[in-house]
Short mmCIF file of C-alpha atoms in Angstrom, two decimals:
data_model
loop_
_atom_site.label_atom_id
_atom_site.label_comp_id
_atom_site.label_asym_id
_atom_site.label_seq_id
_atom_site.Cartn_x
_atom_site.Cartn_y
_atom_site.Cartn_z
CA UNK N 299 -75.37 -13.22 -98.04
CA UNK N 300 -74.60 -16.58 -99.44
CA UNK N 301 -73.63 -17.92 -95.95
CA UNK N 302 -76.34 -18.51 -94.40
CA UNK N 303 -77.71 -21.62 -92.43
CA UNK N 304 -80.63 -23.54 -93.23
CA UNK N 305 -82.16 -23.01 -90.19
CA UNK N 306 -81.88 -19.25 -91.16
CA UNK N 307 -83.19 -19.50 -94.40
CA UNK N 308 -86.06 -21.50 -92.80
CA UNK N 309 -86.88 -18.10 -90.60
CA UNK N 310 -86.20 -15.70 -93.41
CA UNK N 311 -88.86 -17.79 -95.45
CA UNK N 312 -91.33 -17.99 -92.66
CA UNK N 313 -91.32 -14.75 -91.90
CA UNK N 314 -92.16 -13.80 -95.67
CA UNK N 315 -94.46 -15.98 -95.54
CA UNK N 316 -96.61 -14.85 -92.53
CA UNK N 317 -95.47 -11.47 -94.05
CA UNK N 318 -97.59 -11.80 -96.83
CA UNK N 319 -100.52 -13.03 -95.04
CA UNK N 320 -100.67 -10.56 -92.29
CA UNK N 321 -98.31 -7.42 -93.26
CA UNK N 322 -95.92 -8.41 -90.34
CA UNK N 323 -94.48 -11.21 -88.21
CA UNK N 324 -94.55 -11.31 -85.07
CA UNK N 325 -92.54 -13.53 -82.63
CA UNK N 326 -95.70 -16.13 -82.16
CA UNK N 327 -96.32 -15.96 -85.42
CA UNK N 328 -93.05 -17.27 -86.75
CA UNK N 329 -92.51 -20.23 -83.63
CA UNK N 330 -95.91 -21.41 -84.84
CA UNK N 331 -95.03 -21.58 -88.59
CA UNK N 332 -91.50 -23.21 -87.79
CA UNK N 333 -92.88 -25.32 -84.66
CA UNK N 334 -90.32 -23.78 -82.12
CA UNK N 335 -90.26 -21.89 -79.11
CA UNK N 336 -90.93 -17.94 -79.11
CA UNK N 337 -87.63 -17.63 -77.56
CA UNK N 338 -85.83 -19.45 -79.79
CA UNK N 339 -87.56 -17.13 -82.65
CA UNK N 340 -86.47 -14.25 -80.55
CA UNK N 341 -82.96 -15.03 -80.81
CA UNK N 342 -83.09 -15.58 -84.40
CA UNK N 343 -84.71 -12.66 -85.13
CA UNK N 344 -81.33 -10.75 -83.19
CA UNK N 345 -79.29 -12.42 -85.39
CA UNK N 346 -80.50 -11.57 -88.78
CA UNK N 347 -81.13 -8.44 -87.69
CA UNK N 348 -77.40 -8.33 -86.86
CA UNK N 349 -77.06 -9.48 -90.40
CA UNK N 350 -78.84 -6.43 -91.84
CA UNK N 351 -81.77 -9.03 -93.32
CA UNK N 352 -84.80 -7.71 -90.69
CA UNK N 353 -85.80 -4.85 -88.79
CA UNK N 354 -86.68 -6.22 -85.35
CA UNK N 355 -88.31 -4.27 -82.60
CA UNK N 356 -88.56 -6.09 -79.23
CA UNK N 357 -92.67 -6.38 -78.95
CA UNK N 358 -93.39 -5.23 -81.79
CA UNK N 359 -92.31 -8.06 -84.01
CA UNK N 360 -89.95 -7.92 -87.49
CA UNK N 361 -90.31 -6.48 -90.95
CA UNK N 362 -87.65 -7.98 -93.49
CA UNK N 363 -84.97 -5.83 -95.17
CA UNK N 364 -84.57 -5.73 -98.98
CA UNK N 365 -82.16 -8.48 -98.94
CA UNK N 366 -83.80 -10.52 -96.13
CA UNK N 367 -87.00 -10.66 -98.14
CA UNK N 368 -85.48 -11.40 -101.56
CA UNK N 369 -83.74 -14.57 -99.50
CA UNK N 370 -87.00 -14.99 -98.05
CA UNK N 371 -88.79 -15.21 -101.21
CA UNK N 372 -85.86 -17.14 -103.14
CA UNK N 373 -86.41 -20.06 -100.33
CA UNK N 374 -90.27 -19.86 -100.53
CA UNK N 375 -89.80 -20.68 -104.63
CA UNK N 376 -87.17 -23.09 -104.46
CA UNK N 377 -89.70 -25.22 -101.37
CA UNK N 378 -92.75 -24.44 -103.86
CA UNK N 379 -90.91 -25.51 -106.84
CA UNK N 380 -89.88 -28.74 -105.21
CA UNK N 381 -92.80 -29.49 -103.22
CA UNK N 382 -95.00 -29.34 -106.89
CA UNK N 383 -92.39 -31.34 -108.85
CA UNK N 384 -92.44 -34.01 -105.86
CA UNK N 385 -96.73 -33.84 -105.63
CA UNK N 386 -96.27 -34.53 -109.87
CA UNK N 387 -94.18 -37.70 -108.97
CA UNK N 388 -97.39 -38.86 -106.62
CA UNK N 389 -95.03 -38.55 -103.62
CA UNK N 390 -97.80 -38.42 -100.84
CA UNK N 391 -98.19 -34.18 -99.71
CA UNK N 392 -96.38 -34.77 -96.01
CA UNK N 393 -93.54 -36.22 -97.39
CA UNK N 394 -93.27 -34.15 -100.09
CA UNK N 395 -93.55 -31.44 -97.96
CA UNK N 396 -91.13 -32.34 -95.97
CA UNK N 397 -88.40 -33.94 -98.83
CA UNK N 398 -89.07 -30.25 -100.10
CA UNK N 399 -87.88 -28.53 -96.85
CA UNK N 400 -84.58 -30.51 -96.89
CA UNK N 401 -84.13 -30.17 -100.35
CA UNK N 402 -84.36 -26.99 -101.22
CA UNK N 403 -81.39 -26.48 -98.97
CA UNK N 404 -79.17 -28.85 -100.86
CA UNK N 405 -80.02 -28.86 -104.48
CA UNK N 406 -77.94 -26.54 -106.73
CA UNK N 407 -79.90 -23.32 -108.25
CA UNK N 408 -79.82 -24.59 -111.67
CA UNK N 409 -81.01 -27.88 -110.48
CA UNK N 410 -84.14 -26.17 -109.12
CA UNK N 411 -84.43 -24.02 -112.56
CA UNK N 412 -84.44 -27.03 -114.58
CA UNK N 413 -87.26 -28.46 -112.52
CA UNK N 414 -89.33 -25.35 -112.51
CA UNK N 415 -88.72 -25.41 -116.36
CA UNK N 416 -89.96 -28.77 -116.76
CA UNK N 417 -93.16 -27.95 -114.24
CA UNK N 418 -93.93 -24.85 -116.58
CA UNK N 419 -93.70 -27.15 -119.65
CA UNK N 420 -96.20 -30.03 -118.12
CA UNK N 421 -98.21 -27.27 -117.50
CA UNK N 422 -98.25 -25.65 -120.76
CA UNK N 423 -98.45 -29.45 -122.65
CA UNK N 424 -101.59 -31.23 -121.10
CA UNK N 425 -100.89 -33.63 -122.92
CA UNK N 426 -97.30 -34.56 -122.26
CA UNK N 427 -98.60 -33.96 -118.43
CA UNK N 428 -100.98 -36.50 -118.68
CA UNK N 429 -98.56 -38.74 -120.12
CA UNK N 430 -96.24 -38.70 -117.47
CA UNK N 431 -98.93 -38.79 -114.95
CA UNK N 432 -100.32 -42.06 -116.66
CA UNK N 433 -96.77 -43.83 -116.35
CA UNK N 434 -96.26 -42.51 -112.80
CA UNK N 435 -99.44 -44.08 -111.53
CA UNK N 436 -98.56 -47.29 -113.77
CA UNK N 437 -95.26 -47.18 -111.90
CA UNK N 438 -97.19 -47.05 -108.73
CA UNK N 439 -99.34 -49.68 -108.87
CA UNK N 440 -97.39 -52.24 -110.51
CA UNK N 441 -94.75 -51.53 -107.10
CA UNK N 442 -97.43 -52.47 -105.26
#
């Protein structure tokens, strides 16, 4: 389901994410993680489970769906991706958090691959890592 809204792919990742902290998601749960109303979570959760992404049971909360969950996950990596690549570049960790919520919506796949390659290569070069760290901060401070 390729369609999808942002704000829906900002509940389907939520809800794997309280998913694999507690098991399940319940309605609270989710309007806490995404700052909304439990209402507002409530008709959400109707609608993806119209989609076929959740299994929602009124009180009981929501377990996602093969599909809901990969989409789930696939938004939890892209924001994890981003938000690591942005925390690299010294961006301070509430904006990056939040540049990585937007962009993980609007940057292409490949895009996002290419970054997570180049994260997996700092990682596996310390010394190329500390390189770029170096010039970053150098960048920083003489902006400053």
């Amino acid at each position: 389901m390729n369609n999808l809204s942002r704000k829906a792919e900002d509940y389907l990742e939520a809800i794997y994410r309280v998913t694999r902290e507690k098991g399940y998601a319940r309605t609270k749960d989710v309007a806490l993680e995404l700052g909304v109303q439990p209402s507002t979570v409530v008709e959400m959760f109707r609608k993806l489970h119209s989609f076929g992404l959740l299994e929602y049971r009124r009180y009981e909360g929501v377990v996602l769906r093969p599909e809901g969950e990969t989409i789930g996950r696939s938004v939890h990596q892209r924001h994890e991706t981003l938000k690591e690549f942005l925390l690299i570049l010294r961006v301070p960790e509430n904006i990056a958090e939040q540049d990585a919520c937007f962009m993980e919506h609007e940057l292409h796949p490949e895009t996002i691959q290419q970054i997570r390659t180049l994260l997996d290569c700092l990682s596996s070069e310390p010394d190329a890592a500390g390189t770029v760290k170096r010039h970053l901060m150098a960048a920083r401070l003489s902006q400053k």
